[in-house]
Coordinates of C-alpha atoms and ligand atoms in Angstrom, one line a residue:
X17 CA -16.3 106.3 -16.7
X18 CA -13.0 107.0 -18.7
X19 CA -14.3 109.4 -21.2
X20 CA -14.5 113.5 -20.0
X21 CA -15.4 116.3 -22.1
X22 CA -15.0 119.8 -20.7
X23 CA -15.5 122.9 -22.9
X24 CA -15.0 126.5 -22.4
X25 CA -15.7 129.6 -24.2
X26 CA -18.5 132.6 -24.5
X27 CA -20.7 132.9 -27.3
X28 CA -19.4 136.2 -28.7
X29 CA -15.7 135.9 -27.0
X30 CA -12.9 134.8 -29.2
X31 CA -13.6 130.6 -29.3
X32 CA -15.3 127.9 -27.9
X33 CA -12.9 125.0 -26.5
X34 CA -13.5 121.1 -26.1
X35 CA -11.0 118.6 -24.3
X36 CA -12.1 115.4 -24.5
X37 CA -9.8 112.9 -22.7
X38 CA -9.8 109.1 -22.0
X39 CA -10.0 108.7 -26.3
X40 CA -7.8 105.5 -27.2
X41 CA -4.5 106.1 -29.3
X42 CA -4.8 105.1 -32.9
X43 CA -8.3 106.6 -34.0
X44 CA -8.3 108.2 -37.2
X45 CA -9.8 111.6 -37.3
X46 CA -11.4 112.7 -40.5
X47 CA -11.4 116.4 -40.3
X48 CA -14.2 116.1 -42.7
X49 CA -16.4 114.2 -40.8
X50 CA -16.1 117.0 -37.8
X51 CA -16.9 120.0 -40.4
X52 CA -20.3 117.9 -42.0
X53 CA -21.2 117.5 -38.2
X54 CA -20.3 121.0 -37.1
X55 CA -22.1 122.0 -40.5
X56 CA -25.2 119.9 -40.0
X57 CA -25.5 121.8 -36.3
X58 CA -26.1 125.2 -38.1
X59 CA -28.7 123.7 -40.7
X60 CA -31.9 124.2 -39.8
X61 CA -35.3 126.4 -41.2
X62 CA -35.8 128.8 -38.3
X63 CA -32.4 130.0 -37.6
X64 CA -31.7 133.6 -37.2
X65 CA -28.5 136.0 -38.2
X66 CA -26.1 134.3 -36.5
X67 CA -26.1 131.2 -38.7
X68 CA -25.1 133.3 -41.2
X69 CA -22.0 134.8 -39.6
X70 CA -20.4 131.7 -38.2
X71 CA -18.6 128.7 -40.9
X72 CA -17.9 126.7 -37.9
X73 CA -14.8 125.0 -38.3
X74 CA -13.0 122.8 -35.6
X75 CA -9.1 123.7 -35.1
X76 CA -7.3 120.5 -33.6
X77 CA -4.8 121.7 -30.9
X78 CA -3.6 118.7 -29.1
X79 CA -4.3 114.8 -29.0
X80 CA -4.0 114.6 -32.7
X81 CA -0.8 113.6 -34.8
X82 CA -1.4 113.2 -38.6
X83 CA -4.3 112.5 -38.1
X84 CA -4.9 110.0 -35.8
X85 CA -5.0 110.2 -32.1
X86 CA -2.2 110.1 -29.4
X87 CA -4.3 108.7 -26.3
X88 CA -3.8 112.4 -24.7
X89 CA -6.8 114.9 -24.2
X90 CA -7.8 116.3 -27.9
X91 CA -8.4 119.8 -27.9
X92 CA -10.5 121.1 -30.1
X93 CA -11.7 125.0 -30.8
X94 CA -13.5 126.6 -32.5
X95 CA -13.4 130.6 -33.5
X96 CA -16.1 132.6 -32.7
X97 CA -16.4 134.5 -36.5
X98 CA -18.9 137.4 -34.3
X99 CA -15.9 138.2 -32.1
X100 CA -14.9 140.3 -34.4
X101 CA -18.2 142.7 -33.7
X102 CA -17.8 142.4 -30.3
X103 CA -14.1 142.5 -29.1
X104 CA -14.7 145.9 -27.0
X105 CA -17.5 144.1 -25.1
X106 CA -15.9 140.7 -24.9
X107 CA -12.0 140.6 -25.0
X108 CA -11.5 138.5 -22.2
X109 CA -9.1 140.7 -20.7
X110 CA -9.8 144.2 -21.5
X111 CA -13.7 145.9 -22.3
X112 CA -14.2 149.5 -23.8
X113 CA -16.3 150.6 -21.0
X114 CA -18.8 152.7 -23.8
X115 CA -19.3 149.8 -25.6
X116 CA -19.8 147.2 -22.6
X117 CA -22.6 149.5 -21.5
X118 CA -24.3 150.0 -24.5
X119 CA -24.5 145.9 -24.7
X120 CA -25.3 145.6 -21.2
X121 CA -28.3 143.5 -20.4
X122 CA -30.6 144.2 -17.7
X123 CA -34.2 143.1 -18.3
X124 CA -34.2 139.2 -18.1
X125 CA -35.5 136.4 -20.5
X126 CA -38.2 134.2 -18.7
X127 CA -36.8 130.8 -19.8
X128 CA -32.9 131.8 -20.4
X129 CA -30.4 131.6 -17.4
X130 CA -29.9 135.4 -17.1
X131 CA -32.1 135.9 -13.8
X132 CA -31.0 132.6 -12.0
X133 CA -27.6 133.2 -13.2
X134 CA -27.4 136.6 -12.2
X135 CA -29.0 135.5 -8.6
X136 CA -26.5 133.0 -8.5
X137 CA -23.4 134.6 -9.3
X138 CA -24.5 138.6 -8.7
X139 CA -23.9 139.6 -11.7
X140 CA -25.0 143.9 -12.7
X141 CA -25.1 142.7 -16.1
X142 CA -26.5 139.8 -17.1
X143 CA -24.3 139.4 -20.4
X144 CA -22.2 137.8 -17.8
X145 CA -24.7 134.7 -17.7
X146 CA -25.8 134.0 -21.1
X147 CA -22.4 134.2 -23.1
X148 CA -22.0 130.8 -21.3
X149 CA -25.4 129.9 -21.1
X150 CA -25.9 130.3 -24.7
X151 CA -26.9 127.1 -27.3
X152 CA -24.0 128.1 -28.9
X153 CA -21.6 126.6 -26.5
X154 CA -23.5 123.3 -28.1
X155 CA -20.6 123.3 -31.2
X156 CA -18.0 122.2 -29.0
X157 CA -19.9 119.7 -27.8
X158 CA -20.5 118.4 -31.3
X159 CA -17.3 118.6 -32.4
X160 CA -16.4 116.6 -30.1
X161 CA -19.5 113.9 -30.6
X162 CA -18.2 113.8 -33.8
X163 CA -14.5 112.2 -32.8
X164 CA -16.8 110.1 -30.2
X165 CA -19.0 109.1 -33.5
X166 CA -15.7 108.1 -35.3
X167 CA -14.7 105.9 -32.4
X168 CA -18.0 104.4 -32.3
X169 CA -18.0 103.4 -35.9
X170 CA -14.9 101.8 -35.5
X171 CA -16.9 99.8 -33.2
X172 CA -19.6 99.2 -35.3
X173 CA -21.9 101.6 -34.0
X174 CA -24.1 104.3 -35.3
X175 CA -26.2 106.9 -34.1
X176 CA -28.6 109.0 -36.0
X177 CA -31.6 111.7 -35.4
X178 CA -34.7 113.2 -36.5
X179 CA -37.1 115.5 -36.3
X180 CA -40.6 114.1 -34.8
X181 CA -42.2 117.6 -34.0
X182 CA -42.3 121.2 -34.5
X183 CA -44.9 123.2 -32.2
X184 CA -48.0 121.3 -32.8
X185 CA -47.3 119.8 -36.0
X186 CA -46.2 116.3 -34.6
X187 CA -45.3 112.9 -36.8
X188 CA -47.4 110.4 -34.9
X189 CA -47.3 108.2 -38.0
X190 CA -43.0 107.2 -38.1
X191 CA -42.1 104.5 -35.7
X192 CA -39.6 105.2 -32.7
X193 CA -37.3 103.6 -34.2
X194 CA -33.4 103.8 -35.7
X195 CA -34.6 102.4 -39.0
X196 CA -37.3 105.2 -39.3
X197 CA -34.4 107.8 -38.8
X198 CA -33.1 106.5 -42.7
X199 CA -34.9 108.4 -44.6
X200 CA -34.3 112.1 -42.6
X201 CA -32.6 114.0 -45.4
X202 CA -29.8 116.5 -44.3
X203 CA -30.6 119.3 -46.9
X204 CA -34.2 119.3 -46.2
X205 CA -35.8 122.5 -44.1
X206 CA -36.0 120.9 -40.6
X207 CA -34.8 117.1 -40.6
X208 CA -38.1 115.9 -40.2
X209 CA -38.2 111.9 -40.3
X210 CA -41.9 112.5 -42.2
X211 CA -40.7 114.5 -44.9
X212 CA -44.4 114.9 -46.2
X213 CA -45.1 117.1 -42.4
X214 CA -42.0 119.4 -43.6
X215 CA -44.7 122.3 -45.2
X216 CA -46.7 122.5 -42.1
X217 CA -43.3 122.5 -40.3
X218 CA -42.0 125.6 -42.4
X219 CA -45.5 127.3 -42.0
X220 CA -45.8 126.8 -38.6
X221 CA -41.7 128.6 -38.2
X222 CA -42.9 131.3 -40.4
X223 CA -46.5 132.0 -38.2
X224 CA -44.6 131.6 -35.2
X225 CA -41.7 134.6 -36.7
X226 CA -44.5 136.7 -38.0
X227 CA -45.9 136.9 -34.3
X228 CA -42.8 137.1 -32.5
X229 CA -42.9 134.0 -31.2
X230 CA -40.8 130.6 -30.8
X231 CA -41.5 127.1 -31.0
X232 CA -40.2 124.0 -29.3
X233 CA -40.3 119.9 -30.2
X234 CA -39.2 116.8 -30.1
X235 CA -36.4 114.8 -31.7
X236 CA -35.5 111.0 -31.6
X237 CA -32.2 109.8 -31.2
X238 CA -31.4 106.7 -32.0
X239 CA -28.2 104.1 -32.0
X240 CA -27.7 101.1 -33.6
X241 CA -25.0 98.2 -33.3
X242 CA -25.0 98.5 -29.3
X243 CA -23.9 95.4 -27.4
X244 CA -26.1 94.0 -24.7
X245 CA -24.3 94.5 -21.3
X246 CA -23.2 98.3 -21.8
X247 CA -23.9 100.0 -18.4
X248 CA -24.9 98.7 -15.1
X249 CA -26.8 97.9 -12.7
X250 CA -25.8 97.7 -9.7
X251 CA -24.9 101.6 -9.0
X252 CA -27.5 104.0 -9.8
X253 CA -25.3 106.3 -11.3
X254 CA -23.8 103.7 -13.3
X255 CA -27.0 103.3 -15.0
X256 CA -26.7 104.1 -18.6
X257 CA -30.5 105.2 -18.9
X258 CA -29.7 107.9 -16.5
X259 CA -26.4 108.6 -17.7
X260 CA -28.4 109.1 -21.4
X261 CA -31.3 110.9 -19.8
X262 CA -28.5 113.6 -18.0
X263 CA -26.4 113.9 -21.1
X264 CA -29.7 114.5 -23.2
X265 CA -31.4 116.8 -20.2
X266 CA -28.1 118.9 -20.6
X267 CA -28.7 119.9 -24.2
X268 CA -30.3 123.5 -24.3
X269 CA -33.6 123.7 -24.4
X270 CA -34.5 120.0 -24.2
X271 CA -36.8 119.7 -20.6
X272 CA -37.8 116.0 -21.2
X273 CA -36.4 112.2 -22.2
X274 CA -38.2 109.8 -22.9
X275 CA -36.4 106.1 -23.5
X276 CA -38.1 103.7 -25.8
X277 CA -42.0 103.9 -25.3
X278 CA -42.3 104.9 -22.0
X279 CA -44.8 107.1 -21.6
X280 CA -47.4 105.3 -23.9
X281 CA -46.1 101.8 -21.3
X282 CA -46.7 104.0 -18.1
X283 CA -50.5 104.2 -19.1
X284 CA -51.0 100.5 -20.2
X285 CA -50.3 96.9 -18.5
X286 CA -47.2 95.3 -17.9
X287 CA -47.9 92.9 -21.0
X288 CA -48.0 95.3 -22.8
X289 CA -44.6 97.7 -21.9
X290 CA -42.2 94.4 -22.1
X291 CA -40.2 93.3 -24.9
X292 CA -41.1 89.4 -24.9
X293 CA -37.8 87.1 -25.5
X294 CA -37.7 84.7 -28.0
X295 CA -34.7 83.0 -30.2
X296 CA -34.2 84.1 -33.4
X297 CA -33.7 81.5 -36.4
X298 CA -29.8 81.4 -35.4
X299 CA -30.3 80.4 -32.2
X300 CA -29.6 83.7 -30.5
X301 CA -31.7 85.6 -27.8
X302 CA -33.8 88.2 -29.7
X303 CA -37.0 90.8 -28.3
X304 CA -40.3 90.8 -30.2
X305 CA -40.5 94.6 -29.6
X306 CA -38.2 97.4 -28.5
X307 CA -41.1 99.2 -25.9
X308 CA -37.7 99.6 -23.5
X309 CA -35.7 101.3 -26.1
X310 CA -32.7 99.3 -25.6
X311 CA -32.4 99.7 -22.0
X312 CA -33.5 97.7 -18.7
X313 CA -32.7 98.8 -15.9
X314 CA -29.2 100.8 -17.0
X315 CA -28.2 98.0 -19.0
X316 CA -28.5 97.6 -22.5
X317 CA -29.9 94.9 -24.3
X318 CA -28.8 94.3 -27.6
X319 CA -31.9 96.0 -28.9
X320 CA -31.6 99.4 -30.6
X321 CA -31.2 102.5 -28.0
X322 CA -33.9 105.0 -28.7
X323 CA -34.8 108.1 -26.8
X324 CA -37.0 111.1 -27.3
X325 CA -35.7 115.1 -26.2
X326 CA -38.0 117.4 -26.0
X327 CA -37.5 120.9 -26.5
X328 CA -38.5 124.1 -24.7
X329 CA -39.5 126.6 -27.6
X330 CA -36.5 129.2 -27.8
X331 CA -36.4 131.8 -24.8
X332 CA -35.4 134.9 -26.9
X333 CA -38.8 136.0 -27.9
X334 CA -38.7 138.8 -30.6
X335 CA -42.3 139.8 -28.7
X336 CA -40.7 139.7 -25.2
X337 CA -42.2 138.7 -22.3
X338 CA -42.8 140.6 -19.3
X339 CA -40.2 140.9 -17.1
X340 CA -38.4 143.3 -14.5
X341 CA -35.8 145.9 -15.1
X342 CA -33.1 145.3 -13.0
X343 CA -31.4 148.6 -13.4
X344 CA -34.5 150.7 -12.5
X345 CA -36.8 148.0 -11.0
X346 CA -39.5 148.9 -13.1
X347 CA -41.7 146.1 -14.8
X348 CA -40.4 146.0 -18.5
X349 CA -40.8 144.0 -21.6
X350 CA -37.7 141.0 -21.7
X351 CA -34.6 141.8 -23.9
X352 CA -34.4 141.3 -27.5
X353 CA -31.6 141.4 -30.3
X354 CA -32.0 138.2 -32.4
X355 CA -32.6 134.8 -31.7
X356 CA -33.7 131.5 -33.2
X357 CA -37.2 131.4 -34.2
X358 CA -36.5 127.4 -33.6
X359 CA -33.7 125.2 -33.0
X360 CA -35.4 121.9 -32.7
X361 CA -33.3 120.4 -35.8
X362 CA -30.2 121.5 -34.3
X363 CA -31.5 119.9 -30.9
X364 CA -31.3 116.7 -32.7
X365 CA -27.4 116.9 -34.0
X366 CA -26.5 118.1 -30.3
X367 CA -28.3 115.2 -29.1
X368 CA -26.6 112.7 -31.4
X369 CA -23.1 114.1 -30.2
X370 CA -24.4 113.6 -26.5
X371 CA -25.4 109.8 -27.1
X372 CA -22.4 109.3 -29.1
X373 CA -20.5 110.6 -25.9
X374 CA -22.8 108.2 -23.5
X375 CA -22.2 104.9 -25.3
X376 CA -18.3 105.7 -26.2
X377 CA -17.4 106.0 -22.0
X378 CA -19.6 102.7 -21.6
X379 CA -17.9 101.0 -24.6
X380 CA -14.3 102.0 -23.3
X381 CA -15.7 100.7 -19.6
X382 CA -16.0 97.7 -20.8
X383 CA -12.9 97.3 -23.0
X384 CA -10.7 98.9 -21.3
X385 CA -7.6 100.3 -23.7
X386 CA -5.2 102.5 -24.6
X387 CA -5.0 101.6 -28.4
X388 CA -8.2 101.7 -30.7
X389 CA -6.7 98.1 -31.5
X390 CA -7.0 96.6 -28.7
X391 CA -11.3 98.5 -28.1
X392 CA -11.9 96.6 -31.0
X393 CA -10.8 93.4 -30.6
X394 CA -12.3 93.2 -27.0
X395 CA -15.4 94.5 -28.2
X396 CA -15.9 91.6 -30.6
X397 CA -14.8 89.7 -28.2
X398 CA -17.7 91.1 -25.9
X399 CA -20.0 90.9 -28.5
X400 CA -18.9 87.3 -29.3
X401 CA -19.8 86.1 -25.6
X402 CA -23.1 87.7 -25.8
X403 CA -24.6 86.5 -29.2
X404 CA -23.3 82.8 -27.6
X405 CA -24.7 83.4 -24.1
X406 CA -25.8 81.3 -22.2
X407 CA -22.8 78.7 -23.5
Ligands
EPS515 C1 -26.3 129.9 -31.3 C2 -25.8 131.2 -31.2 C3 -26.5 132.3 -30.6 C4 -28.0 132.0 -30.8 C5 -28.5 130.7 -30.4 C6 -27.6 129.6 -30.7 O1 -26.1 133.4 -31.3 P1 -26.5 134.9 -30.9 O2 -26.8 135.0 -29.4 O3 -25.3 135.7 -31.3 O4 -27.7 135.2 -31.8 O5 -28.3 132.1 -32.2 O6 -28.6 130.7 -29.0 C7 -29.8 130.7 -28.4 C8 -30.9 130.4 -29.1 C9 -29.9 130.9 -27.0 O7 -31.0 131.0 -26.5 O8 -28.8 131.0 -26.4 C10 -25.6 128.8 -31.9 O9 -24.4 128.9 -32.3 O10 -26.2 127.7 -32.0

C-alpha cells in the first residue's frame, strides 16, 4: 500500500499538518482545486461560529516545486485562524495557567472522545482529548484528498458525494448511484442529491437548533472510471471493500458503511443481490446492475464504487446530556460552548477525500511508479487488458 497520510495538529493550536507520501513525481497541483475543496468542507446549513472564523487555506511546505510534485512526502498545513483566541490555552509550548483553567473541561460529551480519551491517556482536563479528536482535524485530511483527487483525474477517475439524509428527512427516491450524484449543487444549503427535500432539510436543522439538539445522516460517495482488478483478494486486509469501509468508518461521526446495496441484498435472495454478466454491444464484459457497488470480494469490478456513511448526529449538544463532573464527581449536565448543529454535508466532502485516498494507493499498487508518466501509461495499459479479457 504505497500511499500514507499522517496529519497532526489541535483544533485551536496554531495548524493542522498533512504528509502524504508515496505521490508520483510530475503531478500538477492546482492550488485552486485544494482551496474549492478545503472551501466546499466548511459549506454546509447547520454549521456553527467556527465556520465563520476559519478561510481555510492549504500552505504547501514540501513535495511541491512550481507546482508540480517532486515524488517526496507533500506537506501541507493549514493555520488554525482561532489560534489567535486561544494561544494562552494552546501554545504548544507554554499555557497562561488563568486562562488554561478557565477553558478547562471537565464534564464529558456522551458521544465525543473526552471520557474514553481521558480514561485512556489520564488526562485532568479533557481539552487534552478533543483538540485532536475534533472534526476539525478532517481539513487536512481533505486537503490532502484533494492532491489524491488530482492524481486520480489524471487517471481518469472521479469521485463525487451527496447528501441522501438529514435526521428523518431521507431521499428514498435518487438511485445509489454516481450518476445521481450530478445534479448535487455545491452552493445549495446541504448538498442534498434531491434538491426538492432541501426545505424539509433546512427545517428539520432549524427544529433540531431551536431545541438544542443535533442531527445525524447519511451521504453516498461514489467513484467513477475505476478499473476492474483494483484490490485483492487473497489477503483480507488487502481487500479494498474493507480498506474503503476503514477509511470511511474513520471520518467523524460516520458509525456505518454500507457498499452498493447491501443491506436491501442481506434481506432478499441471492438472485436478487448479484450483478448478472452479460456483454455489452462491443463485445466487452458488462453487469446488468451494480447491487455490489463496484466491489466483490475486495476486488473491483469495473462497475461504479458506491458506498453509503452514515453519520452519528453531532456530540456537542447545546441541551447537554447528562453526564458526570469529573472535578467534583457530582452528576452534571455535559459541556457546551458551540458546536455544529449538523455536519452531515461536510461528512460527504471528508468522505470523498477518504475514497479518493483508497483508490489512489490501490491505483499506484498496481502501477507501480515514480513518475505520474509512467501511472498513466500503465494504467491504460491495465485498463487495456481488462476491457480485452479473456484474449
Ligand atoms: C470543526 C471545528 C470545530 C467544530 C466541529 C468541526 O470547531 P470548534 O470546536 O472551535 O467549534 O465546529 O467539530 C465538531 C463538531 C466536533 O464534535 O469536534 C471543523 O473545522 O470542521
Amino acid at each position: 500500500m504505497p500511499l500514507r497520510l499522517t496529519t497532526a495538529g489541535e483544533s485551536h493550536g496554531p495548524r493542522l499538518t498533512a504528509i502524504l507520501e508515496g505521490v508520483p513525481a510530475g503531478l500538477t497541483v492546482d492550488p485552486d482545486f485544494v482551496a474549492a475543496e478545503l472551501a466546499r468542507r466548511q459549506h454546509g446549513y447547520g454549521r456553527g461560529g467556527r465556520m465563520k472564523i476559519e478561510r481555510d487555506r492549504a500552505i504547501f511546505e514540501g513535495g511541491l516545486r512550481g507546482g508540480r510534485t517532486l515524488g517526496s512526502p507533500i506537506a501541507i498545513g493549514i493555520a488554525n485562524a482561532d489560534f489567535a483566541n486561544w494561544t494562552g490555552v494552546m501554545d504548544p509550548l507554554s499555557v497562561d495557567p488563568d486562562q488554561a483553567a478557565a477553558r478547562r473541561l471537565t464534564r464529558p460529551r456522551p458521544g465525543h472522545a473526552d471520557l474514553a480519551g481521558g480514561m485512556k491517556y489520564g488526562a485532568r482536563d479533557l481539552r487534552d482529548v478533543l483538540e485532536r479528536a475534533s472534526a476539525r482535524e478532517s481539513a487536512a485530511r481533505v486537503a490532502a484528498g484533494a492532491v489524491c483527487k488530482l492524481l486520480l483525474g489524471a487517471c481518469g477517475i472521479r469521485v463525487a458525494s451527496g447528501v441522501l439524509s438529514i435526521g428523518a428527512v431521507a431521499d428514498a427516491r435518487s438511485p445509489r448511484s454516481f450518476a445521481a450524484l450530478a445534479g448535487v449543487r455545491e452552493d445549495s444549503p446541504l448538498r442534498a442529491i434531491d434538491a426538492a427535500l432541501e426545505p424539509a432539510m433546512v427545517a428539520a436543522v432549524d427544529e433540531a437548533k431551536g431545541r438544542g439538539e443535533t442531527l445525524g445522516g447519511s451521504v453516498l460517495v461514489a467513484a467513477r472510471g475505476v478499473p476492474a482488478g483494483l484490490g485483492a483478494y487473497a489477503s483480507w486486509d488487502r481487500r479494498l471493500d474493507a480498506r474503503i469501509g476503514q477509511a470511511l468508518l474513520s471520518v467523524p461521526s460516520v458509525k456505518a458503511v454500507e457498499l452498493g446495496a447491501s443491506i436491501e441484498a442481506s434481506r432478499g435472495p441471492g438472485s436478487l443481490a448479484h450483478d448478472e454478466i452479460e456483454r455489452g454491444p462491443d463485445g466487452t464484459l458488462r453487469r446488468r446492475t451494480n447491487r455490489a457497488g463496484g466491489l466483490e470480494a475486495g476486488v473491483t469490478n469495473g462497475e461504479d464504487v458506491v458506498a453509503v456513511a452514515y453519520l452519528k448526529p453531532i456530540s456537542t449538544l447545546a441541551r447537554g446530556l447528562d453526564s458526570v463532573d469529573l472535578e467534583t464527581g457530582a452528576a452534571a449536565r455535559s459541556a457546551y460552548e458551540r458546536s455544529d448543529v449538523t455536519a452531515v454535508p461536510a461528512g460527504g466532502v471528508i468522505a470523498e477525500a477518504m475514497l479518493a485516498f483508497v483508490l489512489a494507493d490501490a491505483v499506484l499498487e498496481v502501477t507501480g511508479g515514480d513518475r505520474l508518466e509512467d501511472v498513466v501509461a500503465r494504467l491504460a495499459a491495465h485498463r487495456e487488458r481488462v476491457r480485452r479479457y479473456p484474449a
